[in-house]
Tab-separated table of C-alpha atoms in Angstrom:
chain	number	residue	atom	x	y	z
A	1444	UNK	CA	161.727	115.323	59.040
A	1445	UNK	CA	160.031	117.509	61.594
A	1446	UNK	CA	161.994	119.396	64.308
A	1447	UNK	CA	160.705	118.519	67.598
A	1448	UNK	CA	161.219	121.455	70.054
A	1449	UNK	CA	160.136	121.293	73.643
A	1450	UNK	CA	159.547	124.539	75.502
A	1451	UNK	CA	160.382	123.755	79.109
A	1452	UNK	CA	161.621	125.416	82.366
A	1453	UNK	CA	161.300	123.482	85.446
A	1454	UNK	CA	159.686	126.342	87.204
A	1455	UNK	CA	156.160	127.346	86.533
A	1456	UNK	CA	154.701	130.677	85.478
A	1457	UNK	CA	157.867	131.749	83.672
A	1458	UNK	CA	156.261	132.075	80.369
A	1459	UNK	CA	156.331	128.595	78.598
A	1460	UNK	CA	152.925	128.661	77.155
A	1461	UNK	CA	153.265	132.359	75.944
A	1462	UNK	CA	156.500	131.394	74.368
A	1463	UNK	CA	155.203	128.184	72.687
A	1464	UNK	CA	152.200	130.044	71.288
A	1465	UNK	CA	154.259	133.095	70.039
A	1466	UNK	CA	157.026	130.967	68.454
A	1467	UNK	CA	154.707	128.439	66.982
A	1468	UNK	CA	152.652	131.180	65.380
A	1469	UNK	CA	155.788	133.016	64.230
A	1470	UNK	CA	157.067	129.958	62.633
A	1471	UNK	CA	153.709	129.322	60.749
A	1472	UNK	CA	153.638	132.967	59.718
A	1473	UNK	CA	157.034	132.425	57.955
A	1474	UNK	CA	155.440	129.612	55.854
A	1475	UNK	CA	156.158	126.620	57.941
A	1476	UNK	CA	153.784	123.783	58.833
A	1477	UNK	CA	153.687	123.802	62.597
A	1478	UNK	CA	151.676	121.830	65.202
A	1479	UNK	CA	151.540	122.938	68.881
A	1480	UNK	CA	151.117	120.289	71.455
A	1481	UNK	CA	149.887	121.068	75.060
A	1482	UNK	CA	151.478	118.473	77.295
A	1483	UNK	CA	150.154	120.117	80.420
A	1484	UNK	CA	147.354	117.420	80.828
A	1485	UNK	CA	145.052	118.497	83.421
A	1486	UNK	CA	145.776	122.129	83.246
A	1487	UNK	CA	144.631	123.061	79.734
A	1488	UNK	CA	146.145	126.525	78.975
A	1489	UNK	CA	147.614	126.600	75.399
A	1490	UNK	CA	144.134	126.611	73.711
A	1491	UNK	CA	143.217	129.722	75.722
A	1492	UNK	CA	146.387	131.641	74.707
A	1493	UNK	CA	145.769	130.676	71.158
A	1494	UNK	CA	142.000	131.666	71.362
A	1495	UNK	CA	140.584	128.365	70.189
A	1496	UNK	CA	139.344	127.084	73.562
A	1497	UNK	CA	135.686	126.923	72.221
A	1498	UNK	CA	136.630	124.611	69.405
A	1499	UNK	CA	138.213	121.888	71.440
A	1500	UNK	CA	136.209	118.546	70.920
A	1501	UNK	CA	138.794	115.874	71.244
A	1502	UNK	CA	142.223	116.103	72.907
A	1503	UNK	CA	145.724	114.621	73.132
A	1504	UNK	CA	144.587	111.922	75.534
A	1505	UNK	CA	141.692	110.773	73.359
A	1506	UNK	CA	144.271	110.297	70.528
A	1507	UNK	CA	146.614	108.484	72.832
A	1508	UNK	CA	143.705	106.136	73.821
A	1509	UNK	CA	142.649	105.595	70.316
A	1510	UNK	CA	139.297	107.203	71.044
A	1511	UNK	CA	139.722	109.911	68.225
A	1512	UNK	CA	142.079	110.194	65.168
A	1513	UNK	CA	144.749	112.958	65.019
A	1514	UNK	CA	142.583	114.701	62.395
A	1515	UNK	CA	139.706	114.980	64.683
A	1516	UNK	CA	141.653	116.231	67.497
A	1517	UNK	CA	143.810	118.787	65.749
A	1518	UNK	CA	142.448	122.298	65.703
A	1519	UNK	CA	143.381	124.387	62.705
A	1520	UNK	CA	144.367	128.087	63.648
A	1521	UNK	CA	141.955	130.472	62.006
A	1522	UNK	CA	144.576	133.112	61.411
A	1523	UNK	CA	147.193	130.963	59.831
A	1524	UNK	CA	146.161	127.735	58.010
A	1525	UNK	CA	149.560	125.984	58.423
A	1526	UNK	CA	149.296	126.124	62.183
A	1527	UNK	CA	147.418	123.382	64.207
A	1528	UNK	CA	146.903	122.855	67.928
A	1529	UNK	CA	146.665	119.513	69.803
A	1530	UNK	CA	145.083	120.497	73.107
A	1531	UNK	CA	145.512	118.887	76.578
A	1532	UNK	CA	142.769	117.063	78.360
A	1533	UNK	CA	141.382	118.936	81.278
A	1534	UNK	CA	139.794	115.934	82.872
A	1535	UNK	CA	142.763	113.394	83.010
A	1536	UNK	CA	145.896	113.597	84.783
A	1537	UNK	CA	149.462	113.424	83.629
A	1538	UNK	CA	149.678	109.586	83.892
A	1539	UNK	CA	147.368	109.313	80.965
A	1540	UNK	CA	150.430	109.713	78.691
A	1541	UNK	CA	153.099	106.906	78.031
A	1542	UNK	CA	156.219	106.875	76.047
A	1543	UNK	CA	155.131	104.436	73.363
A	1544	UNK	CA	151.877	106.250	72.406
A	1545	UNK	CA	153.328	109.657	72.587
A	1546	UNK	CA	156.151	108.458	70.358
A	1547	UNK	CA	153.612	107.065	67.910
A	1548	UNK	CA	151.660	110.397	67.886
A	1549	UNK	CA	154.720	112.443	67.392
A	1550	UNK	CA	155.811	110.043	64.396
A	1551	UNK	CA	152.441	110.663	62.782
A	1552	UNK	CA	152.683	114.267	63.245
A	1553	UNK	CA	156.253	114.174	61.945
A	1554	UNK	CA	155.045	113.265	58.527
A	1555	UNK	CA	152.502	116.210	58.340
A	1556	UNK	CA	154.393	119.002	59.888
A	1557	UNK	CA	157.849	120.754	59.756
A	1558	UNK	CA	157.838	121.895	63.489
A	1559	UNK	CA	156.376	120.243	66.574
A	1560	UNK	CA	156.378	122.444	69.484
A	1561	UNK	CA	155.830	120.683	72.800
A	1562	UNK	CA	154.553	122.987	75.570
A	1563	UNK	CA	155.958	121.296	78.778
A	1564	UNK	CA	154.216	121.378	82.212
A	1565	UNK	CA	156.290	122.833	84.965
A	1566	UNK	CA	158.101	120.604	87.382
A	1567	UNK	CA	160.304	117.603	86.780
A	1568	UNK	CA	157.763	114.784	87.065
A	1569	UNK	CA	156.522	112.336	84.490
A	1570	UNK	CA	154.592	115.019	82.476
A	1571	UNK	CA	157.606	117.272	81.914
A	1572	UNK	CA	159.752	114.166	81.177
A	1573	UNK	CA	157.266	113.023	78.545
A	1574	UNK	CA	157.337	116.438	76.854
A	1575	UNK	CA	161.109	116.516	76.617
A	1576	UNK	CA	161.652	112.715	75.935
A	1577	UNK	CA	161.419	112.866	72.098
A	1578	UNK	CA	162.747	116.385	71.616
A	1579	UNK	CA	165.609	117.348	69.112
A	1580	UNK	CA	165.869	120.885	70.594
A	1581	UNK	CA	164.877	122.518	73.831
A	1582	UNK	CA	163.851	126.110	74.499
A	1583	UNK	CA	164.633	126.586	78.109
A	1584	UNK	CA	162.501	129.373	79.368
A	1585	UNK	CA	164.015	131.214	82.287
A	1586	UNK	CA	163.172	134.511	84.319
A	1587	UNK	CA	165.945	136.335	85.515
A	1588	UNK	CA	165.901	135.381	89.160
A	1589	UNK	CA	167.786	132.757	91.070
A	1590	UNK	CA	165.065	130.019	91.757
A	1591	UNK	CA	164.017	130.081	88.008
A	1592	UNK	CA	167.689	129.668	86.947
A	1593	UNK	CA	168.371	126.934	89.419
A	1594	UNK	CA	165.259	125.084	88.032
A	1595	UNK	CA	166.368	125.508	84.454
A	1596	UNK	CA	169.718	124.241	85.361
A	1597	UNK	CA	167.933	121.119	86.873
A	1598	UNK	CA	166.085	120.711	83.586
A	1599	UNK	CA	169.188	120.981	81.538
A	1600	UNK	CA	170.529	118.095	83.528
A	1601	UNK	CA	167.412	116.135	82.730
A	1602	UNK	CA	167.633	116.905	79.027
A	1603	UNK	CA	171.255	115.689	78.964
A	1604	UNK	CA	170.335	112.479	80.793
A	1605	UNK	CA	166.782	111.372	80.705
A	1606	UNK	CA	165.653	112.155	76.913
A	1607	UNK	CA	165.539	109.632	74.124
A	1608	UNK	CA	168.572	111.088	72.573
A	1609	UNK	CA	170.616	110.572	75.678
A	1610	UNK	CA	169.307	107.121	76.193
A	1611	UNK	CA	170.179	106.091	72.744
A	1612	UNK	CA	173.621	107.930	72.783
A	1613	UNK	CA	172.553	110.004	69.989
A	1614	UNK	CA	173.735	113.612	69.422
A	1615	UNK	CA	172.513	115.600	72.470
A	1616	UNK	CA	169.455	117.857	72.459
A	1617	UNK	CA	170.225	121.263	71.170
A	1618	UNK	CA	169.672	123.714	74.008
A	1619	UNK	CA	168.474	127.251	73.680
A	1620	UNK	CA	168.183	129.778	76.451
A	1621	UNK	CA	165.046	131.955	76.387
A	1622	UNK	CA	165.119	134.965	78.951
A	1623	UNK	CA	161.810	136.239	79.678
A	1624	UNK	CA	160.152	138.954	81.687
A	1625	UNK	CA	163.499	140.891	81.546
A	1626	UNK	CA	163.560	144.385	82.799
A	1627	UNK	CA	166.915	146.113	81.913
A	1628	UNK	CA	166.180	149.007	84.420
A	1629	UNK	CA	165.840	146.580	87.345
A	1630	UNK	CA	169.007	144.930	86.272
A	1631	UNK	CA	170.837	148.207	86.364
A	1632	UNK	CA	169.380	148.810	89.832
A	1633	UNK	CA	170.696	145.388	90.756
A	1634	UNK	CA	167.335	143.916	91.507
A	1635	UNK	CA	167.453	141.409	88.804
A	1636	UNK	CA	170.071	138.946	87.337
A	1637	UNK	CA	171.631	140.208	83.935
A	1638	UNK	CA	171.739	138.334	80.669
A	1639	UNK	CA	175.434	137.646	81.394
A	1640	UNK	CA	174.740	136.387	84.836
A	1641	UNK	CA	172.230	133.869	83.512
A	1642	UNK	CA	174.390	133.005	80.599
A	1643	UNK	CA	177.346	132.445	82.814
A	1644	UNK	CA	175.353	130.161	85.238
A	1645	UNK	CA	173.587	128.093	82.571
A	1646	UNK	CA	176.400	128.316	79.890
A	1647	UNK	CA	174.010	127.508	76.897
A	1648	UNK	CA	173.531	129.746	73.788
A	1649	UNK	CA	171.006	132.553	74.093
A	1650	UNK	CA	168.069	132.546	71.813
A	1651	UNK	CA	166.299	135.488	72.924
A	1652	UNK	CA	165.486	138.134	75.517
A	1653	UNK	CA	161.840	138.900	75.903
A	1654	UNK	CA	161.212	142.275	77.899
A	1655	UNK	CA	158.654	142.543	80.593
A	1656	UNK	CA	155.651	144.043	78.747
A	1657	UNK	CA	152.151	144.929	79.433
A	1658	UNK	CA	151.389	143.449	75.976
A	1659	UNK	CA	151.844	139.919	77.175
A	1660	UNK	CA	148.987	139.936	79.629
A	1661	UNK	CA	146.814	141.754	77.270
A	1662	UNK	CA	147.485	139.233	74.442
A	1663	UNK	CA	146.986	136.214	76.696
A	1664	UNK	CA	143.506	137.468	77.794
A	1665	UNK	CA	142.562	138.139	74.121
A	1666	UNK	CA	143.773	134.677	72.825
A	1667	UNK	CA	146.109	136.472	70.423
A	1668	UNK	CA	149.757	135.346	70.715
A	1669	UNK	CA	151.825	138.494	71.631
A	1670	UNK	CA	153.879	137.957	68.407
A	1671	UNK	CA	150.868	139.389	66.441
A	1672	UNK	CA	151.293	142.577	68.414
A	1673	UNK	CA	153.967	143.870	66.100
A	1674	UNK	CA	154.099	147.351	67.975
A	1675	UNK	CA	155.076	145.755	71.315
A	1676	UNK	CA	158.590	145.096	72.440
A	1677	UNK	CA	157.676	141.595	73.449
A	1678	UNK	CA	156.224	140.945	70.107
A	1679	UNK	CA	159.328	142.224	68.253
A	1680	UNK	CA	161.484	140.167	70.469
A	1681	UNK	CA	159.563	137.038	69.742
A	1682	UNK	CA	159.838	137.762	66.016
A	1683	UNK	CA	163.655	137.977	66.561
A	1684	UNK	CA	163.576	134.493	68.338
A	1685	UNK	CA	161.612	133.004	65.324
A	1686	UNK	CA	164.150	134.562	62.952
A	1687	UNK	CA	167.083	133.055	64.950
A	1688	UNK	CA	165.402	129.583	65.151
A	1689	UNK	CA	165.312	129.735	61.369
A	1690	UNK	CA	169.148	130.261	61.222
A	1691	UNK	CA	169.263	134.119	60.708
A	1692	UNK	CA	171.745	136.286	62.810
A	1693	UNK	CA	169.673	138.954	64.578
A	1694	UNK	CA	171.209	141.391	67.072
A	1695	UNK	CA	169.746	141.276	70.450
A	1696	UNK	CA	167.411	144.134	71.533
A	1697	UNK	CA	165.767	145.320	74.632
A	1698	UNK	CA	168.605	144.316	76.900
A	1699	UNK	CA	169.946	147.645	77.855
A	1700	UNK	CA	167.998	150.221	79.864
A	1701	UNK	CA	166.877	153.263	77.969
A	1702	UNK	CA	169.210	156.142	78.432
A	1703	UNK	CA	167.644	158.808	80.526
A	1704	UNK	CA	167.745	162.370	79.069
A	1705	UNK	CA	169.317	165.127	81.220
A	1706	UNK	CA	165.911	166.514	82.111
A	1707	UNK	CA	164.360	163.287	83.471
A	1708	UNK	CA	167.579	162.845	85.306
A	1709	UNK	CA	167.273	166.219	86.927
A	1710	UNK	CA	163.538	165.667	87.839
A	1711	UNK	CA	163.939	162.152	88.936
A	1712	UNK	CA	162.170	160.958	85.795
B	1228	UNK	CA	204.327	91.950	67.760
B	1229	UNK	CA	202.397	89.815	70.159
B	1230	UNK	CA	203.049	90.025	73.825
B	1231	UNK	CA	204.869	87.209	75.552
B	1232	UNK	CA	202.793	84.152	76.187
B	1233	UNK	CA	202.908	84.737	80.016
B	1234	UNK	CA	202.891	87.555	82.400
B	1235	UNK	CA	203.622	87.838	86.070
B	1236	UNK	CA	201.597	90.163	88.022
B	1237	UNK	CA	201.110	90.532	91.861
B	1238	UNK	CA	197.542	90.201	93.152
B	1239	UNK	CA	196.165	89.849	96.548
B	1240	UNK	CA	193.731	87.069	97.659
B	1241	UNK	CA	191.714	86.288	100.712
B	1242	UNK	CA	192.843	82.931	101.944
B	1243	UNK	CA	191.786	80.793	104.849
B	1244	UNK	CA	194.439	80.360	107.517
B	1245	UNK	CA	194.745	77.295	109.770
B	1246	UNK	CA	196.220	78.286	113.052
B	1247	UNK	CA	197.788	75.205	114.841
B	1248	UNK	CA	197.951	75.479	118.548
B	1249	UNK	CA	199.447	72.050	119.261
B	1250	UNK	CA	201.992	69.788	117.759
B	1251	UNK	CA	199.916	66.769	118.649
B	1252	UNK	CA	198.733	65.480	115.264
B	1253	UNK	CA	196.066	63.235	116.734
B	1254	UNK	CA	194.373	66.238	118.338
B	1255	UNK	CA	194.555	68.156	115.274
B	1256	UNK	CA	193.063	65.455	113.324
B	1257	UNK	CA	190.321	65.029	115.758
B	1258	UNK	CA	189.330	68.723	115.682
B	1259	UNK	CA	189.828	69.028	112.009
B	1260	UNK	CA	187.321	66.034	111.566
B	1261	UNK	CA	184.712	67.773	113.652
B	1262	UNK	CA	185.222	71.045	111.808
B	1263	UNK	CA	185.034	69.645	108.321
B	1264	UNK	CA	182.115	67.474	109.157
B	1265	UNK	CA	179.998	70.683	109.821
B	1266	UNK	CA	180.410	71.895	106.195
B	1267	UNK	CA	182.168	69.300	103.991
B	1268	UNK	CA	181.359	71.099	100.812
B	1269	UNK	CA	182.619	74.492	102.068
B	1270	UNK	CA	185.999	73.103	102.871
B	1271	UNK	CA	186.413	70.892	99.722
B	1272	UNK	CA	189.683	72.035	97.839
B	1273	UNK	CA	189.907	75.103	99.733
B	1274	UNK	CA	193.304	76.532	99.359
B	1275	UNK	CA	194.829	76.834	102.892
B	1276	UNK	CA	197.738	78.404	104.595
B	1277	UNK	CA	199.100	76.885	107.961
B	1278	UNK	CA	200.107	79.189	110.627
B	1279	UNK	CA	202.592	77.711	112.927
B	1280	UNK	CA	203.602	80.695	115.092
B	1281	UNK	CA	201.711	79.463	118.195
B	1282	UNK	CA	203.296	75.970	118.173
B	1283	UNK	CA	205.588	75.579	121.328
B	1284	UNK	CA	207.765	72.683	119.835
B	1285	UNK	CA	208.629	71.544	116.505
B	1286	UNK	CA	206.302	69.612	114.283
B	1287	UNK	CA	206.776	67.317	111.349
B	1288	UNK	CA	205.876	69.643	108.443
B	1289	UNK	CA	205.276	66.816	105.840
B	1290	UNK	CA	202.912	64.975	108.336
B	1291	UNK	CA	200.894	68.328	108.674
B	1292	UNK	CA	200.669	68.619	104.859
B	1293	UNK	CA	199.691	65.098	104.535
B	1294	UNK	CA	197.053	65.442	107.166
B	1295	UNK	CA	195.243	68.477	105.790
B	1296	UNK	CA	195.372	66.956	102.288
B	1297	UNK	CA	193.587	63.962	103.644
B	1298	UNK	CA	190.763	66.437	104.454
B	1299	UNK	CA	190.730	67.672	100.813
B	1300	UNK	CA	192.312	71.038	101.593
B	1301	UNK	CA	194.751	72.485	98.976
B	1302	UNK	CA	198.031	73.322	100.768
B	1303	UNK	CA	199.479	76.546	99.891
B	1304	UNK	CA	202.293	77.133	102.353
B	1305	UNK	CA	203.201	77.928	105.883
B	1306	UNK	CA	203.017	81.277	107.702
B	1307	UNK	CA	203.523	82.978	110.964
B	1308	UNK	CA	206.071	85.100	112.675
B	1309	UNK	CA	208.812	82.479	113.322
B	1310	UNK	CA	212.494	82.585	113.560
B	1311	UNK	CA	214.740	83.000	110.555
B	1312	UNK	CA	216.138	79.557	110.956
B	1313	UNK	CA	212.622	77.942	111.198
B	1314	UNK	CA	211.800	79.667	107.868
B	1315	UNK	CA	214.978	78.472	106.255
B	1316	UNK	CA	214.301	75.039	107.499
B	1317	UNK	CA	210.869	75.053	106.087
B	1318	UNK	CA	212.239	76.141	102.708
B	1319	UNK	CA	215.017	73.778	102.624
B	1320	UNK	CA	212.474	70.983	103.168
B	1321	UNK	CA	210.858	72.109	99.906
B	1322	UNK	CA	207.761	73.893	101.235
B	1323	UNK	CA	206.716	77.354	100.622
B	1324	UNK	CA	206.518	80.101	103.263
B	1325	UNK	CA	204.119	82.929	102.890
B	1326	UNK	CA	204.744	86.384	104.437
B	1327	UNK	CA	201.831	88.449	105.533
B	1328	UNK	CA	201.974	92.007	104.606
B	1329	UNK	CA	201.392	93.163	108.086
B	1330	UNK	CA	203.982	91.237	110.200
B	1331	UNK	CA	201.570	89.463	112.571
B	1332	UNK	CA	203.382	90.600	115.607
B	1333	UNK	CA	200.505	90.206	118.045
B	1334	UNK	CA	201.112	87.203	120.299
B	1335	UNK	CA	198.052	86.000	122.006
B	1336	UNK	CA	198.928	85.777	125.699
B	1337	UNK	CA	195.713	84.826	127.401
B	1338	UNK	CA	195.211	81.463	126.007
B	1339	UNK	CA	197.121	78.113	125.543
B	1340	UNK	CA	195.645	76.753	128.899
B	1341	UNK	CA	192.468	74.873	129.073
B	1342	UNK	CA	190.757	75.473	125.674
B	1343	UNK	CA	189.846	72.156	124.213
B	1344	UNK	CA	189.605	73.587	120.717
B	1345	UNK	CA	193.103	73.580	119.595
B	1346	UNK	CA	192.712	74.958	116.188
B	1347	UNK	CA	191.029	77.983	114.651
B	1348	UNK	CA	189.873	76.900	111.196
B	1349	UNK	CA	189.058	79.494	108.593
B	1350	UNK	CA	190.027	82.751	109.964
B	1351	UNK	CA	190.231	84.690	106.816
B	1352	UNK	CA	193.239	86.902	106.571
B	1353	UNK	CA	194.347	89.185	103.851
B	1354	UNK	CA	197.707	87.718	102.928
B	1355	UNK	CA	198.899	90.745	100.890
B	1356	UNK	CA	197.353	94.068	101.092
B	1357	UNK	CA	198.942	96.363	98.722
B	1358	UNK	CA	198.587	100.167	99.499
B	1359	UNK	CA	195.555	101.893	97.914
B	1360	UNK	CA	197.322	103.387	95.055
B	1361	UNK	CA	194.586	104.079	92.450
B	1362	UNK	CA	194.599	107.837	93.445
B	1363	UNK	CA	196.943	108.639	90.561
B	1364	UNK	CA	194.222	107.912	88.060
B	1365	UNK	CA	191.590	110.467	87.092
B	1366	UNK	CA	187.897	110.375	86.311
B	1367	UNK	CA	187.375	113.107	83.687
B	1368	UNK	CA	183.848	114.671	83.174
B	1369	UNK	CA	183.351	116.893	80.262
B	1370	UNK	CA	180.605	119.404	80.384
B	1371	UNK	CA	178.727	121.132	83.058
B	1372	UNK	CA	177.462	119.325	86.123
B	1373	UNK	CA	173.857	120.461	86.612
B	1374	UNK	CA	171.762	121.059	89.699
B	1375	UNK	CA	170.617	117.721	91.151
B	1376	UNK	CA	173.450	115.829	89.523
B	1377	UNK	CA	176.085	113.908	91.543
B	1378	UNK	CA	179.309	112.682	90.252
B	1379	UNK	CA	181.505	110.337	92.418
B	1380	UNK	CA	185.120	109.396	91.464
B	1381	UNK	CA	185.754	106.240	93.636
B	1382	UNK	CA	189.337	105.718	94.497
B	1383	UNK	CA	190.157	108.496	91.910
B	1384	UNK	CA	190.672	112.108	91.388
B	1385	UNK	CA	187.816	113.905	89.660
B	1386	UNK	CA	188.415	116.407	86.752
B	1387	UNK	CA	185.516	118.532	85.641
B	1388	UNK	CA	186.066	120.361	82.356
B	1389	UNK	CA	183.080	122.762	82.955
B	1390	UNK	CA	181.350	124.324	85.932
B	1391	UNK	CA	179.701	122.636	88.851
B	1392	UNK	CA	176.199	124.282	89.311
B	1393	UNK	CA	174.704	125.407	92.488
B	1394	UNK	CA	172.767	122.328	93.802
B	1395	UNK	CA	175.251	119.802	92.128
B	1396	UNK	CA	177.488	117.643	94.095
B	1397	UNK	CA	180.992	116.326	93.031
B	1398	UNK	CA	182.836	113.782	95.282
B	1399	UNK	CA	186.286	112.157	94.886
B	1400	UNK	CA	188.248	109.940	97.152
B	1401	UNK	CA	191.371	111.932	95.680
B	1402	UNK	CA	191.631	115.494	94.567
B	1403	UNK	CA	188.902	117.699	92.630
B	1404	UNK	CA	189.801	119.972	89.821
B	1405	UNK	CA	187.102	122.106	88.382
B	1406	UNK	CA	188.052	123.883	85.233
B	1407	UNK	CA	185.117	126.312	85.499
B	1408	UNK	CA	183.139	127.775	88.330
B	1409	UNK	CA	182.524	125.755	91.527
B	1410	UNK	CA	178.998	126.629	92.755
B	1411	UNK	CA	177.798	123.422	94.117
B	1412	UNK	CA	179.426	121.050	96.783
B	1413	UNK	CA	182.776	119.489	96.414
B	1414	UNK	CA	183.880	116.762	98.827
B	1415	UNK	CA	187.516	115.635	98.291
B	1416	UNK	CA	189.211	112.756	100.228
B	1417	UNK	CA	185.927	111.293	100.842
B	1418	UNK	CA	187.232	108.032	102.341
B	1419	UNK	CA	189.676	109.709	104.429
B	1420	UNK	CA	192.757	111.387	102.751
B	1421	UNK	CA	194.035	114.219	104.432
B	1422	UNK	CA	196.258	115.251	101.556
B	1423	UNK	CA	193.493	115.664	99.129
B	1424	UNK	CA	192.995	119.163	97.617
B	1425	UNK	CA	190.132	120.999	95.697
B	1426	UNK	CA	191.081	123.251	92.752
B	1427	UNK	CA	188.699	125.554	90.949
B	1428	UNK	CA	188.838	128.469	88.592
B	1429	UNK	CA	186.140	130.337	90.455
B	1430	UNK	CA	185.183	129.654	94.021
B	1431	UNK	CA	181.502	130.145	94.714
B	1432	UNK	CA	180.753	126.894	96.377
B	1433	UNK	CA	177.945	125.889	98.747
B	1434	UNK	CA	180.201	123.723	100.620
B	1435	UNK	CA	183.734	122.296	100.318
B	1436	UNK	CA	185.090	119.444	102.425
B	1437	UNK	CA	188.386	117.617	102.718
B	1438	UNK	CA	188.633	114.490	104.647
B	1439	UNK	CA	185.508	115.401	106.625
B	1440	UNK	CA	186.535	119.161	107.455
B	1441	UNK	CA	184.242	121.446	105.706
B	1442	UNK	CA	183.484	125.056	104.957
B	1443	UNK	CA	180.011	126.574	104.100
B	1444	UNK	CA	179.945	129.658	101.724
B	1445	UNK	CA	180.312	132.110	104.457
B	1446	UNK	CA	183.780	130.695	105.375
B	1447	UNK	CA	185.092	131.238	101.816
B	1448	UNK	CA	184.867	135.130	101.785
B	1449	UNK	CA	188.467	135.622	101.396
B	1450	UNK	CA	188.877	134.152	98.038
B	1451	UNK	CA	185.290	134.314	96.916
B	1452	UNK	CA	185.096	134.366	93.159
B	1453	UNK	CA	188.881	133.830	92.777
B	1454	UNK	CA	190.802	130.879	91.164
B	1455	UNK	CA	191.854	129.020	94.199
B	1456	UNK	CA	192.978	125.554	95.719
B	1457	UNK	CA	191.868	124.400	99.119
B	1458	UNK	CA	193.842	122.018	101.215
B	1459	UNK	CA	194.266	120.952	104.757
B	1460	UNK	CA	197.147	122.357	107.009
B	1461	UNK	CA	196.998	120.637	110.516
B	1462	UNK	CA	193.484	119.651	110.056
B	1463	UNK	CA	192.381	123.074	109.231
B	1464	UNK	CA	190.986	124.093	105.790
B	1465	UNK	CA	193.021	126.575	104.019
B	1466	UNK	CA	192.567	128.364	100.589
B	1467	UNK	CA	195.212	129.808	98.700
B	1468	UNK	CA	195.046	131.721	95.329
B	1469	UNK	CA	195.994	129.812	92.290
B	1470	UNK	CA	197.309	132.806	90.248
């Protein structure tokens, strides 16, 4: 049975799509069959980050409406054959999705894949609720600042009350905290919430800390998920996240500021 | 072992009370006839208590009962603030006497003159009002209360085993205990209970309120981040360290 993982946050612009792409590709590189679904109907982004925007013919809404089959809409990744993308529609709005049809699509995909990664839209409206409804696990993407943490807290409340698992009284959704755009230096200077602060407020297990990195923007523009940039801190951190999702114990990196040498201290480095 | 076949329990009911203002049975009958004719179905087999405190002279109790049963009421008993002797007489005659919880001490002085209506039918009165005593039971919430969520413990204390997030709200008619950080709003004694208290392991609340008296974060500086309990002393909120 496939693991359905929603990547969500409440707040926009915190790195949901970047994380979905990196984690999805990372899981596929480890030999898993993975499908990435873009739930952000009307604001198609995932295909851009994945670098397959020119190959979109049919989309998620076409499949929901029975205008195309899953096989027609799924785009196979050129780098890893076990990874597929189900793109969002750019011309419809979020009301195009309904629970029954989404459930049917997820059920069909579950027979073909090991992991279904749902890239949620921002907000707490119908689109975001649809993305999290069928989830078994949730990766709550959070930036180390108060408004993002507050919104994540709100989404955690939704996961616990509005999901299918909550409605049926099943085992609750497994929650993971993914802290993105983390800058240890700014934490040390008191400008940013620390890992401990966020963990204390949200009290869910930490899945990973992705450092603020130039590599992320570069990767997005190139349509190459940042996990492929194995030299970058962000790429390494996403690799750790994938390993942890697969059950490995990996020490956390990039959460402490680099120690300044005596010379840079003297000269204000 | 099964329980006994019967059990006695005290419960309060709302009953209709018929206030008699005259001892003249004919007048009572005439007025009853008018009243019942307005809504015969409504009065059919309604249990009724007869209040006799406004009667100036004695009345034949049995005739009163016969009369109201003629109109298809179900007689329950007599009531009213009357002398001990009168009460004993009623009981000796084999009729029940019902005491109201609040001794109905008010004696209406402004009437008994020209009003043609001599009876007040259907003035619902709570016969027995037990004191609100549910406040010793607890509503227990396990896990964190997240931003945007609200938990209300009606007529109860609220116990939260977890933290209350900023933007969340916990309300109780009794006390509130938070075994975690209190970052949201906590409202204790919501229906008016000045002895209600709020306990938490870490005070970082947006608002705390007891019986309508409230504090915003800025008033909590003294014990910010500490384990405290908050209570009212002379209608002033006070916080004290727990440890």
